[in-house]
Structure formats: structure tokens, C-alpha cells
Short mmCIF file of C-alpha atoms and ligand atoms in Angstrom, two decimals:
data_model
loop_
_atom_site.label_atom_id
_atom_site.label_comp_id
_atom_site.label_asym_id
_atom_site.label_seq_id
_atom_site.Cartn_x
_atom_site.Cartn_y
_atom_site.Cartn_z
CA UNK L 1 -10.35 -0.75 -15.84
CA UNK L 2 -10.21 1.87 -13.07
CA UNK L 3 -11.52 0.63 -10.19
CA UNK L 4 -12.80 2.77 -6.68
CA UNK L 5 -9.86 3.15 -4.02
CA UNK L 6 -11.89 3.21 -1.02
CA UNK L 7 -10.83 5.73 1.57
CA UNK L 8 -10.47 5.63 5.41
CA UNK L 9 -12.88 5.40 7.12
CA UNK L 10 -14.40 2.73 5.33
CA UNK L 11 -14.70 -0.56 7.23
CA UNK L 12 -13.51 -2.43 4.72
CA UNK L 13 -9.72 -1.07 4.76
CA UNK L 14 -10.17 -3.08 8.58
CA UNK L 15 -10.27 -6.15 7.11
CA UNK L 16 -7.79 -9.09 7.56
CA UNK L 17 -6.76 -10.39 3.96
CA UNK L 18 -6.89 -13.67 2.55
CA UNK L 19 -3.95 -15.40 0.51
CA UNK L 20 -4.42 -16.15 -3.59
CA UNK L 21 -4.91 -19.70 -3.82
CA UNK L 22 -5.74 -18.82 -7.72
CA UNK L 23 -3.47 -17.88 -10.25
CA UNK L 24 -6.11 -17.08 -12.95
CA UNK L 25 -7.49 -14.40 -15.41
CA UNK L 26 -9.61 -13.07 -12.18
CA UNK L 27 -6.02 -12.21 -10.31
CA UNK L 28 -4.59 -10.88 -13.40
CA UNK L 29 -7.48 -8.60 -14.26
CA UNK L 30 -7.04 -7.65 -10.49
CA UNK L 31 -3.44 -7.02 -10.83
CA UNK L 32 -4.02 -5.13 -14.13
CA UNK L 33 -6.54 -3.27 -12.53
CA UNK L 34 -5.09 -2.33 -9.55
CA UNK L 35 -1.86 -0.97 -11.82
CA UNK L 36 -4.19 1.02 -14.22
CA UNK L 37 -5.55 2.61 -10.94
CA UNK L 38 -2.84 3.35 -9.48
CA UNK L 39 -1.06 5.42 -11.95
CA UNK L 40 -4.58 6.96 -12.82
CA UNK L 41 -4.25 8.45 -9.15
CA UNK L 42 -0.66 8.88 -8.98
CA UNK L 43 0.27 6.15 -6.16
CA UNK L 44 3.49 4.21 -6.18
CA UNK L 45 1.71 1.21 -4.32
CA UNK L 46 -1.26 0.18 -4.03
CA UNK L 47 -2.88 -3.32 -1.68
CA UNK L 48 -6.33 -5.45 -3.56
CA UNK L 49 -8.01 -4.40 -0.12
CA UNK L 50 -7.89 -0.59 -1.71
CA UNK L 51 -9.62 -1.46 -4.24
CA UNK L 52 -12.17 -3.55 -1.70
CA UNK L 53 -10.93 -7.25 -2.63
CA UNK L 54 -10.08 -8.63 0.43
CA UNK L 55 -7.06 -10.37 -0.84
CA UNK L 56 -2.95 -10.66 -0.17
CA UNK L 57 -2.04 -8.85 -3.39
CA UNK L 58 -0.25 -5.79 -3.78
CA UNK L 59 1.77 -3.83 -6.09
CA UNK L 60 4.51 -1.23 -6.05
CA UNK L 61 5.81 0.91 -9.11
CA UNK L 62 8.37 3.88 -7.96
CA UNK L 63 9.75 6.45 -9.99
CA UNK L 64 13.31 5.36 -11.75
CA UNK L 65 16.14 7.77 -11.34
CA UNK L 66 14.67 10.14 -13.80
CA UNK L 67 11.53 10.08 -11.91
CA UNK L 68 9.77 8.16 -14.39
CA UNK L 69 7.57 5.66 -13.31
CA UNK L 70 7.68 2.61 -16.23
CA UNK L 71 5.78 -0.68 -15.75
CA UNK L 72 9.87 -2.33 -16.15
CA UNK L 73 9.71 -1.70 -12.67
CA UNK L 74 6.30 -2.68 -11.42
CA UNK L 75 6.27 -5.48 -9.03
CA UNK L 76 4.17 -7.71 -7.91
CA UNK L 77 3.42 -9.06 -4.49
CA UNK L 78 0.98 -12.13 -3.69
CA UNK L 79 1.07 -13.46 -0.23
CA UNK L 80 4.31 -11.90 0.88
CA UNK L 81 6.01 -12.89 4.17
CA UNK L 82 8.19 -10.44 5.84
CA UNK L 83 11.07 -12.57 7.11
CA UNK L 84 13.49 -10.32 8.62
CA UNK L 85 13.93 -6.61 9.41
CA UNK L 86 16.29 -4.48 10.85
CA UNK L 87 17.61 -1.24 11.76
CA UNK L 88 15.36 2.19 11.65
CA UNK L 89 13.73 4.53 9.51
CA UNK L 90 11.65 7.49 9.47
CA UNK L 91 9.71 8.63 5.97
CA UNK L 92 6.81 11.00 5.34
CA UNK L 93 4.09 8.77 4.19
CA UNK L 94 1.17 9.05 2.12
CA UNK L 95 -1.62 6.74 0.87
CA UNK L 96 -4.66 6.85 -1.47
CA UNK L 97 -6.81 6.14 1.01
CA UNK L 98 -5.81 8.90 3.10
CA UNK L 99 -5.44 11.29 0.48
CA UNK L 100 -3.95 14.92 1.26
CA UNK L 101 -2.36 13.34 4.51
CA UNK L 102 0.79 12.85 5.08
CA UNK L 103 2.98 12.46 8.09
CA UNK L 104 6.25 10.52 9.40
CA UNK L 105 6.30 7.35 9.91
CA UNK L 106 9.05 5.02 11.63
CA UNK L 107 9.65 1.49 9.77
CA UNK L 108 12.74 -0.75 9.77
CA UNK L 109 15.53 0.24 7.45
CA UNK L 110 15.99 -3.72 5.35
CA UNK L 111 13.67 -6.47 5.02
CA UNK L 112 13.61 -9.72 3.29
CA UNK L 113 11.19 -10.89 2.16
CA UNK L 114 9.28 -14.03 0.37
CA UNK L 115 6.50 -13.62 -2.30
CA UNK L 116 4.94 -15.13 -5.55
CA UNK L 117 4.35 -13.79 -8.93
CA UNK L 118 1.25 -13.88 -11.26
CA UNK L 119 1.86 -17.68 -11.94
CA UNK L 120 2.63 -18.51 -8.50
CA UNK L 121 6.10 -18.69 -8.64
CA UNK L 122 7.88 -17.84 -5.65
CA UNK L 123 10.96 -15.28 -4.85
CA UNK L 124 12.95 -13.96 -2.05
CA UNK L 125 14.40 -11.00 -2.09
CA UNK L 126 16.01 -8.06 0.40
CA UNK L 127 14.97 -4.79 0.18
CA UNK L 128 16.20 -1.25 1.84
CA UNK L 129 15.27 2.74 1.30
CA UNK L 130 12.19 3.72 -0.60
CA UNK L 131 11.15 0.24 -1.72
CA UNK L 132 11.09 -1.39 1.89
CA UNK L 133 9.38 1.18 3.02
CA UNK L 134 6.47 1.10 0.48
CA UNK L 135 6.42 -3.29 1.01
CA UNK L 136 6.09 -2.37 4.56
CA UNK L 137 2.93 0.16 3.92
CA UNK L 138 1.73 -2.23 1.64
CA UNK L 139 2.07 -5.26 3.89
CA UNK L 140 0.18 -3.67 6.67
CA UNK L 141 -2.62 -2.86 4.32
CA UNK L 142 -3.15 -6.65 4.11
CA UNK L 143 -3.42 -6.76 7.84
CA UNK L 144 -6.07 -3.88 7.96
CA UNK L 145 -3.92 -1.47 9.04
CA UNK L 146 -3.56 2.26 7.82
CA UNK L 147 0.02 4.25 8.44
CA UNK L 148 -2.23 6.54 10.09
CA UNK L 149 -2.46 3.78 13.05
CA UNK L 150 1.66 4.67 14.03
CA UNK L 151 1.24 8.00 14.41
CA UNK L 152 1.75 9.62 17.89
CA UNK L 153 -1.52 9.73 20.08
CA UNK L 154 -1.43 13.81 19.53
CA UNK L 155 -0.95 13.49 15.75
CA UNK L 156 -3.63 10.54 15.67
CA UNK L 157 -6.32 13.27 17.91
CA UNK L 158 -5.39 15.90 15.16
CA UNK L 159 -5.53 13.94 12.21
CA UNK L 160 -9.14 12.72 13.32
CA UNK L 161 -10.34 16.14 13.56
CA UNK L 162 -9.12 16.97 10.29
CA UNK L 163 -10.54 14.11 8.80
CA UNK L 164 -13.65 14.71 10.87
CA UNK L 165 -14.22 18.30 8.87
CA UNK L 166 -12.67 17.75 5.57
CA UNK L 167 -15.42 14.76 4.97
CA UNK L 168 -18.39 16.89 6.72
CA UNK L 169 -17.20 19.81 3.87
CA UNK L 170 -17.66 17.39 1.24
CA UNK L 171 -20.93 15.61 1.69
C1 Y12 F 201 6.46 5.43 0.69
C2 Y12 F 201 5.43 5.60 1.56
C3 Y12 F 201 4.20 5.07 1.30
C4 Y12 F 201 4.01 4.33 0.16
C5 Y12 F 201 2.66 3.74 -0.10
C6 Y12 F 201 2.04 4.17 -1.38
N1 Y12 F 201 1.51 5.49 -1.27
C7 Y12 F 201 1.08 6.18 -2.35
O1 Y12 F 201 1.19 5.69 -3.45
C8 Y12 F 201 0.49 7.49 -2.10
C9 Y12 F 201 0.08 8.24 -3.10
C10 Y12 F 201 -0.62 9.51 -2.96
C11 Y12 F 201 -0.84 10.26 -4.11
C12 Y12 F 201 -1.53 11.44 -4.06
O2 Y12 F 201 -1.80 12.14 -5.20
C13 Y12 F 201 -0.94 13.12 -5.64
O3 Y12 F 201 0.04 13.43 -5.01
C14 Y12 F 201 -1.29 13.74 -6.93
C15 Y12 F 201 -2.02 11.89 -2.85
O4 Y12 F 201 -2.66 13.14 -2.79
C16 Y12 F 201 -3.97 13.22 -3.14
O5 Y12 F 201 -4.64 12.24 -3.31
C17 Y12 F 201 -4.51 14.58 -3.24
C18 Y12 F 201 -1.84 11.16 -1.70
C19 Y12 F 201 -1.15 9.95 -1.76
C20 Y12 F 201 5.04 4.15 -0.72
C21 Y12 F 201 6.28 4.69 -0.44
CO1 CO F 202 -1.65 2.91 1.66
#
């Protein structure tokens, strides 16, 4: 089922999320939702707090090397834990709650990382380029923060007047 991706500035994109202490047909409804939304809207991650469950779950799908974008490569992520980083990176950033916006954004270059599966099982794994950089977006999302929060103060006083009159032209 497609769910809602709620869009900044909701209140509930603020939110602190909780771990999964249930491994059940409720997460992997969630998890199967969250993918079917996702591609619906053309994301290549998405966090449960997008979709308004205030829980540490997220997923991340990028394209392959033929720019397909197959569920082979879909992971995963329940309560992930970010357990090193290092050097620097700068990437132009989107998100579907911020949608139409994007803008540079400066994250380390390698994590590792530890997470669990569906059943609970966990993994740890390193991760550079494209795919730390999307477990980084997606991590923050669990901590209520948007990419939008790193910008530059001047970018951030744009952005919000941009915002400002692209919702007041749709209500
Ligand atoms: C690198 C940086 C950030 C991420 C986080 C995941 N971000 C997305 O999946 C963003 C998707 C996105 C898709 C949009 O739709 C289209 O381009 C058709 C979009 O534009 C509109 O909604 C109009 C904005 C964001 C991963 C890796
Ligand atoms: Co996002």
C-alpha cells in the first residue's frame, strides 16, 4: 500500500525515533510499505518517520550500474548505529519531504555501521560514495533532522522563503 510521505514542515518529521523491539507482520507491512512508496515517488531512501511512524526503520534502494533500481538491492535498516566515519564529502541532496529542493550537503566520506534485518538479525557493514551518503540522510531522519538543517545560514534564509511561497501557491 502507498502510504502519505509527509513533507517539511510538518511537526512530525521533528520527532526523535524509537527502536523496533518487534519483528512482526506490522514491521514488515511497514517495510513493504515504505518500499512500494518509495519507488511510487521515485526516492532511493526513504526513513518510517516519512511515512509518520515514529520508528528506527529505514530503507535504501539505488540505481545499479545500468541505472536500474531492482529490489536485489534494497536494504534494510532497523535501529542502525553509526560507528565510525571519516574523511569528507560534498553531494547535492534531495528528499521526499522536501520535494523540488535540492542543495549540497557535506557528510563524511566512509562509515560503518551496525544494523538488523526484518528478523532481527544483526550486520555490520562499511559503506563509502552514494550509499553512505543516503545511510547518513536516512540516519538523521531518525533523529528529526532534515538535510535542509546543514545548509549555510544564507541558503537556510532562502530556502525558507521559497518554501514560504511555493506552499502559500498551493493551498
Ligand atoms: C543521496 C542523497 C539523499 C538521499 C536520500 C533519499 N532521497 C531521495 O530519495 C529523494 C528523492 C526525490 C525524488 C524526487 O522526484 C523526482 O525526481 C521525480 C524529487 O522531486 C520531486 O518530488 C518533484 C525530490 C526528491 C539519498 C542519496
Ligand atoms: Co530525506
Amino acid at each position: 500500500m502507498i502510504r502519505e510521505i509527509i513533507t517539511y514542515p510538518n511537526k512530525l518529521l521533528k520527532q526523535t525515533s524509537k527502536d523496533v523491539t518487534q519483528f512482526d507482520r506490522e514491521l514488515h507491512t511497514l517495510l513493504d510499505d515504505m518500499y512500494e512508496t518509495m519507488l511510487a515517488k521515485n526516492g532511493i531512501g526513504l526513513a518510517a518517520i516519512q511515512v509518520a511512524i515514529p520508528l528506527n526503520a529505514l530503507i535504501i534502494n539505488l540505481p545499479d550500474e545500468e541505472e536500474q533500481q531492482t529490489r536485489e538491492n534494497l536494504i534494510e535498516v532497523i535501529n542502525p548505529k553509526i560507528l565510525e566515519m571519516d574523511g569528507n564529502t560534498v553531494y547535492t541532496e534531495g528528499c521526499l519531504s522536501v520535494p523540488e529542493y535540492y542543495e549540497d550537503v557535506q557528510r563524511a566520506e566512509r562509515i560503518k555501521v551496525s544494523f538488523l534485518d526484518r528478523q532481527g538479525n544483526e550486520t555490520i557493514k562499511e559503506y563509502d560514495g552514494l550509499m553512505a551518503i543516503a545511510f547518513q540522510h536516512e540516519c538523521d531522519h531518525l533523529k528529526g533532522e532534515l538535510f535542509i538543517e546543514k545548509l549555510s545560514y544564507l541558503k537556510r534564509k532562502k530556502f525558507e522563503k521559497e518554501w514560504k511561497k511555493k506552499i502559500r501557491g498551493k493551498k
